[in-house]
Amino acid sequence: MENKKIWLSSPHMGENEYKYVTEAFDLNWIAPVGPHLNNFEKKLSEISDGKEVSALSSGTSAIHLALILLGVECGDEVLCSSFTFSASANPIVYQGAKPVFVDSELDTWNICPKYLEEAIINRLENNIKPKAIIVVHLYGMPAKMTEIITISKKYDIPIIEDAAEGLGSTYFGKPLGCLAEFGIYSFNGNKIITTSGGGALISSDKEKIKKSKFLSTQARDDFPHYEHSHIGFNYRLSNVSAAIGLGQLEVLQDRVNRRREIFDYYKRELSQIKEISFVEEIDGFYSNRWLSTILISKDSKVNREDVRLHLEKDNIEARPLWKPMHQQPIFKHCLSFGGDNSEYLFQYGLCLPSGSNMSDQDLNRIVKKIKEAFEN
Ligand SMILES: *Cc1c(COP(=O)(O)O)cnc(C)c1O
């Protein structure tokens, strides 16, 4: 008989999601409007440093609206971490703008401040001022925000924090997504908490968040008939999804705690294998450890595919790290700056199963298999 499947990161419901969804049904608020949606935004704001919140249908739509609100238009350039999921960069193209990719640094695996500044200087020398910087907090690890914000201020280019993977992480005590002009979260099924699908846009700019709500509900002007002076989107979160989100917010810290415990377990158990290393938190950086990741050293006889396939044979899902955007067929023609750090990480890194609903036995099974891969 096949072993039970262990997923990379699967949804993990708490106690009250079902109750809130039932409430939404009982009240017949089955629409992208309703009390659960309002309450979800309020609760999300409370854990987002009191910022304004607009709940949306996805993290991708949140990035798209942030770009629109920053005035990104056809032909503009937007700087973006190269080492990320494609959804960080796709909305740049939705606007007809051009992504300019920036490589990672190896401490956090996130956008390298030095390369970022090099990229900006190069674009300015070419008389082009990038319209925004999309900074991704990958796998929940904060990027070096102090340095990045300094650069953003120096050149007057606003930041969108892609904290899709970073809800529950903090940077010197402040939640990720709340450190710059805009932040975005994702509540997709594989993220640390989920509404099945959903996202949010965060900002301290009240007017901008109001406009985001307007644009995300088809941009209806204030008339009894349908009057439009803007292009609208159908990007609002549904009240039913928000009801799930309300339950999930109650258990967010539990989920973070469990994911961090999982990371610690891997680190403890696998550090005896000298070919394996981990990305560590810097002082003041607190990661939700959305996914636990390992790097396998260059000169190891066992490579990341050997490990991944050995796990797969046992019905355990592991995955290579994100393939950098500047290496993706669709983005190959785009400008990119930096060295080969993200290429290196992609080649030698692996994401291990990290779901907060895994049992200790599951973890035991995974670690045993990884050790086996190195023993053969
Ligand atoms: C998941 C994710 C997104 C997109 O979020 P969706 O809600 O799936 O649209 C964007 N950026 C990163 C880094 C992600 O991991």
Coordinates of N, CA, C and O in Angstrom, one line a residue, residues 266-267 269-278 293-297 300 302 307 352 370-371 374:
Y266 N 13.6 20.3 11.4 CA 14.4 20.0 10.3 C 15.9 20.3 10.6 O 16.8 19.6 10.3
K267 N 16.1 21.5 11.1 CA 17.4 22.0 11.4 C 18.1 21.1 12.3 O 19.3 20.7 12.1
E269 N 17.4 18.0 13.1 CA 17.6 16.6 12.6 C 18.6 16.5 11.4 O 19.2 15.5 11.2
L270 N 18.6 17.6 10.6 CA 19.4 17.5 9.4 C 20.8 18.1 9.4 O 21.6 18.0 8.5
S271 N 21.1 18.8 10.5 CA 22.3 19.5 10.6 C 23.5 18.5 10.7 O 24.7 18.9 10.4
Q272 N 23.2 17.3 11.0 CA 24.3 16.3 11.0 C 24.8 16.0 9.6 O 25.9 15.4 9.4
I273 N 23.9 16.3 8.6 CA 24.3 16.1 7.2 C 25.1 17.3 6.8 O 24.5 18.4 6.7
K274 N 26.4 17.2 6.6 CA 27.2 18.4 6.4 C 26.9 19.1 5.1 O 27.2 20.3 4.9
E275 N 26.3 18.4 4.1 CA 26.0 19.0 2.8 C 24.8 19.9 2.9 O 24.5 20.6 1.9
I276 N 24.1 19.9 4.0 CA 22.8 20.7 4.1 C 23.0 21.9 4.9 O 23.6 21.9 6.0
S277 N 22.5 23.0 4.4 CA 22.5 24.3 5.2 C 21.1 25.0 5.1 O 20.3 24.7 4.3
F278 N 20.9 25.9 6.0 CA 19.6 26.6 6.2 C 19.9 28.1 6.1 O 20.9 28.6 6.4
T293 N 13.2 25.6 3.9 CA 14.0 25.3 2.7 C 15.4 24.9 3.1 O 15.9 25.3 4.2
I294 N 16.0 24.1 2.3 CA 17.4 23.7 2.5 C 18.3 24.0 1.3 O 17.7 24.1 0.2
L295 N 19.5 24.2 1.5 CA 20.5 24.3 0.4 C 21.4 23.1 0.5 O 21.9 22.7 1.6
I296 N 21.7 22.5 -0.6 CA 22.6 21.4 -0.7 C 23.9 21.8 -1.3 O 23.9 22.5 -2.4
S297 N 25.0 21.6 -0.7 CA 26.3 22.2 -1.1 C 26.6 21.7 -2.5 O 26.3 20.6 -2.9
S300 N 28.3 18.4 -3.1 CA 27.6 17.2 -2.6 C 27.4 16.1 -3.7 O 27.1 16.5 -4.8
V302 N 25.1 14.0 -3.6 CA 23.7 13.9 -3.7 C 23.1 15.2 -4.0 O 23.4 16.2 -3.3
V307 N 17.4 14.1 -3.9 CA 16.6 14.2 -2.6 C 15.1 14.3 -3.0 O 14.3 13.6 -2.4
L352 N 11.0 21.9 1.6 CA 10.5 20.7 2.2 C 9.1 20.9 2.7 O 8.6 22.0 2.9
I370 N 15.1 11.7 3.9 CA 16.2 12.6 3.5 C 17.6 12.0 3.9 O 18.5 12.0 3.1
K371 N 17.6 11.5 5.2 CA 18.9 10.9 5.6 C 19.2 9.7 4.7 O 20.4 9.6 4.4
F374 N 21.0 10.5 1.6 CA 22.4 10.9 1.7 C 23.3 9.7 2.1 O 24.5 9.7 1.9

